[in-house]
Amino acid sequence: MTIATRLKHHLDAQGLPFDIVPHPYAATASECAEAAHVPGEHLAKSVLIHMEEGPMLAVLPSNHQVDLSALQSMMERRLGLAPESEIGDLFDDCVLGAAPPVGAAYSVPTIVDNSLTGLDKIWFEAGDHKTLIEMRGKDFDKLMKDVKHGSFCCMH
């Protein structure tokens, strides 16, 4: 059970309460929701987006995928999915594929899908494939208050 160092420092600095929830190993966000017995629409996953001016983190429910054309329209620029090597470089205190959706902890601009706002509870990767952070939705909303929001995802 591990929480990434930079994520822990950022959450502590924000002063927002959270719990650490261990679960059986799960490689994907959808498997993670199932293993941890949490609703997929309440598990926030991270997708690293590549833009010409640098990376951006898209945060959406685990049971959805990024609609790149919708996101491109919102951002008014061409976008693509970042290669795994770029994710590993940015989130170097995390296991590959378990990057938390808190871009501010890693100095990565972030956009959150509107469907993750106003929930009662929310969960997200803590930096490995066996640990989740659980927060009240209103605390997650505070954590994400300074990032861009929009509608850019669709069901798998």
mmCIF file of C-alpha atoms in Angstrom:
data_model
loop_
_atom_site.group_PDB
_atom_site.id
_atom_site.type_symbol
_atom_site.label_atom_id
_atom_site.label_comp_id
_atom_site.label_asym_id
_atom_site.label_seq_id
_atom_site.Cartn_x
_atom_site.Cartn_y
_atom_site.Cartn_z
ATOM 1 C CA MET A 1 0.000 0.000 0.000
ATOM 2 C CA THR A 2 1.794 3.064 -1.285
ATOM 3 C CA ILE A 3 0.882 6.647 -1.951
ATOM 4 C CA ALA A 4 3.166 8.522 -4.344
ATOM 5 C CA THR A 5 5.390 10.989 -2.481
ATOM 6 C CA ARG A 6 4.495 14.081 -4.518
ATOM 7 C CA LEU A 7 0.786 13.249 -4.355
ATOM 8 C CA LYS A 8 0.927 12.850 -0.563
ATOM 9 C CA HIS A 9 2.786 16.180 -0.137
ATOM 10 C CA HIS A 10 0.249 17.937 -2.374
ATOM 11 C CA LEU A 11 -2.796 16.475 -0.604
ATOM 12 C CA ASP A 12 -1.311 17.273 2.819
ATOM 13 C CA ALA A 13 -0.541 20.843 1.704
ATOM 14 C CA GLN A 14 -4.158 21.291 0.578
ATOM 15 C CA GLY A 15 -5.380 20.164 4.005
ATOM 16 C CA LEU A 16 -8.169 18.051 2.515
ATOM 17 C CA PRO A 17 -9.141 14.816 4.288
ATOM 18 C CA PHE A 18 -8.695 11.523 2.445
ATOM 19 C CA ASP A 19 -8.478 7.821 3.147
ATOM 20 C CA ILE A 20 -6.117 5.237 1.685
ATOM 21 C CA VAL A 21 -7.933 2.165 0.374
ATOM 22 C CA PRO A 22 -5.948 -0.998 -0.409
ATOM 23 C CA HIS A 23 -7.297 -3.370 -3.071
ATOM 24 C CA PRO A 24 -6.100 -6.424 -5.010
ATOM 25 C CA TYR A 25 -3.735 -5.694 -7.908
ATOM 26 C CA ALA A 26 -5.563 -4.290 -10.940
ATOM 27 C CA ALA A 27 -3.816 -3.228 -14.165
ATOM 28 C CA THR A 28 -6.518 -0.979 -15.660
ATOM 29 C CA ALA A 29 -8.831 1.635 -14.184
ATOM 30 C CA SER A 30 -11.913 -0.475 -14.961
ATOM 31 C CA GLU A 31 -10.350 -3.531 -13.276
ATOM 32 C CA CYS A 32 -9.383 -1.311 -10.368
ATOM 33 C CA ALA A 33 -12.978 -0.159 -9.831
ATOM 34 C CA GLU A 34 -14.097 -3.794 -9.852
ATOM 35 C CA ALA A 35 -11.305 -4.973 -7.512
ATOM 36 C CA ALA A 36 -11.956 -2.143 -5.043
ATOM 37 C CA HIS A 37 -15.759 -2.493 -5.299
ATOM 38 C CA VAL A 38 -16.291 1.155 -6.236
ATOM 39 C CA PRO A 39 -18.574 2.457 -9.002
ATOM 40 C CA GLY A 40 -16.657 3.097 -12.234
ATOM 41 C CA GLU A 41 -18.260 6.505 -12.674
ATOM 42 C CA HIS A 42 -16.794 7.546 -9.284
ATOM 43 C CA LEU A 43 -13.235 6.343 -9.979
ATOM 44 C CA ALA A 44 -11.241 9.140 -11.619
ATOM 45 C CA LYS A 45 -8.586 7.986 -14.077
ATOM 46 C CA SER A 46 -5.795 9.941 -15.739
ATOM 47 C CA VAL A 47 -5.043 10.052 -19.434
ATOM 48 C CA LEU A 48 -1.945 11.964 -20.507
ATOM 49 C CA ILE A 49 -2.610 14.096 -23.571
ATOM 50 C CA HIS A 50 0.148 15.337 -25.845
ATOM 51 C CA MET A 51 -0.044 18.927 -27.097
ATOM 52 C CA GLU A 52 2.608 20.847 -29.026
ATOM 53 C CA GLU A 53 3.274 23.066 -25.993
ATOM 54 C CA GLY A 54 3.595 20.109 -23.628
ATOM 55 C CA PRO A 55 1.574 17.456 -21.815
ATOM 56 C CA MET A 56 -1.873 17.857 -20.279
ATOM 57 C CA LEU A 57 -3.684 15.497 -17.929
ATOM 58 C CA ALA A 58 -7.283 14.600 -18.789
ATOM 59 C CA VAL A 59 -9.262 13.283 -15.807
ATOM 60 C CA LEU A 60 -12.404 11.242 -16.440
ATOM 61 C CA PRO A 61 -14.423 8.353 -14.996
ATOM 62 C CA SER A 62 -12.774 4.924 -15.268
ATOM 63 C CA ASN A 63 -15.665 3.533 -17.322
ATOM 64 C CA HIS A 64 -15.308 6.226 -19.994
ATOM 65 C CA GLN A 65 -12.736 7.110 -22.624
ATOM 66 C CA VAL A 66 -11.452 10.439 -23.912
ATOM 67 C CA ASP A 67 -13.339 11.762 -26.933
ATOM 68 C CA LEU A 68 -10.272 13.317 -28.597
ATOM 69 C CA SER A 69 -12.297 15.301 -31.129
ATOM 70 C CA ALA A 70 -14.450 16.842 -28.357
ATOM 71 C CA LEU A 71 -11.320 17.656 -26.349
ATOM 72 C CA GLN A 72 -9.594 19.134 -29.423
ATOM 73 C CA SER A 73 -12.630 21.367 -30.026
ATOM 74 C CA MET A 74 -12.608 22.523 -26.389
ATOM 75 C CA MET A 75 -8.876 23.204 -26.379
ATOM 76 C CA GLU A 76 -8.859 24.630 -29.927
ATOM 77 C CA ARG A 77 -5.724 22.696 -30.875
ATOM 78 C CA ARG A 78 -4.593 19.323 -32.191
ATOM 79 C CA LEU A 79 -4.076 16.704 -29.509
ATOM 80 C CA GLY A 80 -2.980 13.109 -29.240
ATOM 81 C CA LEU A 81 -2.446 10.487 -26.582
ATOM 82 C CA ALA A 82 1.000 10.759 -24.993
ATOM 83 C CA PRO A 83 3.359 7.769 -25.225
ATOM 84 C CA GLU A 84 3.889 5.674 -22.094
ATOM 85 C CA SER A 85 7.517 6.838 -21.873
ATOM 86 C CA GLU A 86 6.310 10.423 -21.345
ATOM 87 C CA ILE A 87 3.957 9.291 -18.567
ATOM 88 C CA GLY A 88 6.812 7.462 -16.836
ATOM 89 C CA ASP A 89 9.051 10.548 -17.033
ATOM 90 C CA LEU A 90 6.425 12.916 -15.561
ATOM 91 C CA PHE A 91 5.067 10.581 -12.887
ATOM 92 C CA ASP A 92 8.420 9.116 -11.867
ATOM 93 C CA ASP A 93 7.301 8.293 -8.307
ATOM 94 C CA CYS A 94 4.382 6.191 -9.634
ATOM 95 C CA VAL A 95 4.092 2.746 -11.168
ATOM 96 C CA LEU A 96 3.470 2.983 -14.918
ATOM 97 C CA GLY A 97 -0.269 3.122 -15.563
ATOM 98 C CA ALA A 98 -1.156 4.293 -12.048
ATOM 99 C CA ALA A 99 -0.703 8.062 -12.375
ATOM 100 C CA PRO A 100 -2.981 9.981 -10.003
ATOM 101 C CA PRO A 101 -5.361 12.559 -11.531
ATOM 102 C CA VAL A 102 -3.840 15.412 -9.532
ATOM 103 C CA GLY A 103 -1.740 17.156 -12.173
ATOM 104 C CA ALA A 104 -0.909 20.044 -9.809
ATOM 105 C CA ALA A 105 1.268 17.681 -7.750
ATOM 106 C CA TYR A 106 3.367 17.110 -10.892
ATOM 107 C CA SER A 107 3.170 20.579 -12.498
ATOM 108 C CA VAL A 108 1.014 19.203 -15.331
ATOM 109 C CA PRO A 109 -1.944 21.281 -16.606
ATOM 110 C CA THR A 110 -5.162 19.359 -15.989
ATOM 111 C CA ILE A 111 -8.690 19.218 -17.356
ATOM 112 C CA VAL A 112 -11.468 17.393 -15.491
ATOM 113 C CA ASP A 113 -14.594 16.016 -17.106
ATOM 114 C CA ASN A 114 -17.757 17.627 -15.726
ATOM 115 C CA SER A 115 -19.190 14.206 -14.814
ATOM 116 C CA LEU A 116 -16.715 14.007 -11.894
ATOM 117 C CA THR A 117 -18.002 17.238 -10.294
ATOM 118 C CA GLY A 118 -20.535 17.196 -7.480
ATOM 119 C CA LEU A 119 -20.246 13.505 -6.577
ATOM 120 C CA ASP A 120 -20.747 12.248 -3.013
ATOM 121 C CA LYS A 121 -17.480 10.241 -3.026
ATOM 122 C CA ILE A 122 -14.625 9.808 -5.444
ATOM 123 C CA TRP A 123 -11.666 7.463 -5.683
ATOM 124 C CA PHE A 124 -8.424 7.651 -7.663
ATOM 125 C CA GLU A 125 -5.065 5.913 -8.059
ATOM 126 C CA ALA A 126 -2.531 6.671 -5.343
ATOM 127 C CA GLY A 127 0.470 5.836 -7.554
ATOM 128 C CA ASP A 128 0.549 2.050 -7.662
ATOM 129 C CA HIS A 129 -1.882 -0.638 -8.822
ATOM 130 C CA LYS A 130 -2.971 -1.671 -5.311
ATOM 131 C CA THR A 131 -3.959 1.571 -3.575
ATOM 132 C CA LEU A 132 -6.706 4.136 -4.026
ATOM 133 C CA ILE A 133 -7.313 7.512 -2.459
ATOM 134 C CA GLU A 134 -10.910 7.997 -1.297
ATOM 135 C CA MET A 135 -12.259 11.528 -0.826
ATOM 136 C CA ARG A 136 -15.573 13.219 -0.373
ATOM 137 C CA GLY A 137 -16.675 14.657 -3.698
ATOM 138 C CA LYS A 138 -16.763 18.199 -2.323
ATOM 139 C CA ASP A 139 -13.102 17.856 -1.277
ATOM 140 C CA PHE A 140 -12.152 16.547 -4.733
ATOM 141 C CA ASP A 141 -14.017 19.530 -6.233
ATOM 142 C CA LYS A 142 -11.913 21.848 -4.025
ATOM 143 C CA LEU A 143 -8.749 19.986 -5.073
ATOM 144 C CA MET A 144 -9.680 20.575 -8.732
ATOM 145 C CA LYS A 145 -11.116 24.097 -8.396
ATOM 146 C CA ASP A 146 -8.249 25.773 -10.279
ATOM 147 C CA VAL A 147 -8.158 23.423 -13.287
ATOM 148 C CA LYS A 148 -10.115 23.512 -16.527
ATOM 149 C CA HIS A 149 -13.435 21.651 -16.660
ATOM 150 C CA GLY A 150 -15.496 20.459 -19.607
ATOM 151 C CA SER A 151 -17.310 17.549 -21.264
ATOM 152 C CA PHE A 152 -14.906 15.414 -23.277
ATOM 153 C CA CYS A 153 -15.547 11.747 -22.567
ATOM 154 C CA CYS A 154 -17.779 8.967 -23.826
ATOM 155 C CA MET A 155 -18.646 5.456 -22.643
ATOM 156 C CA HIS A 156 -16.220 2.631 -23.528
#
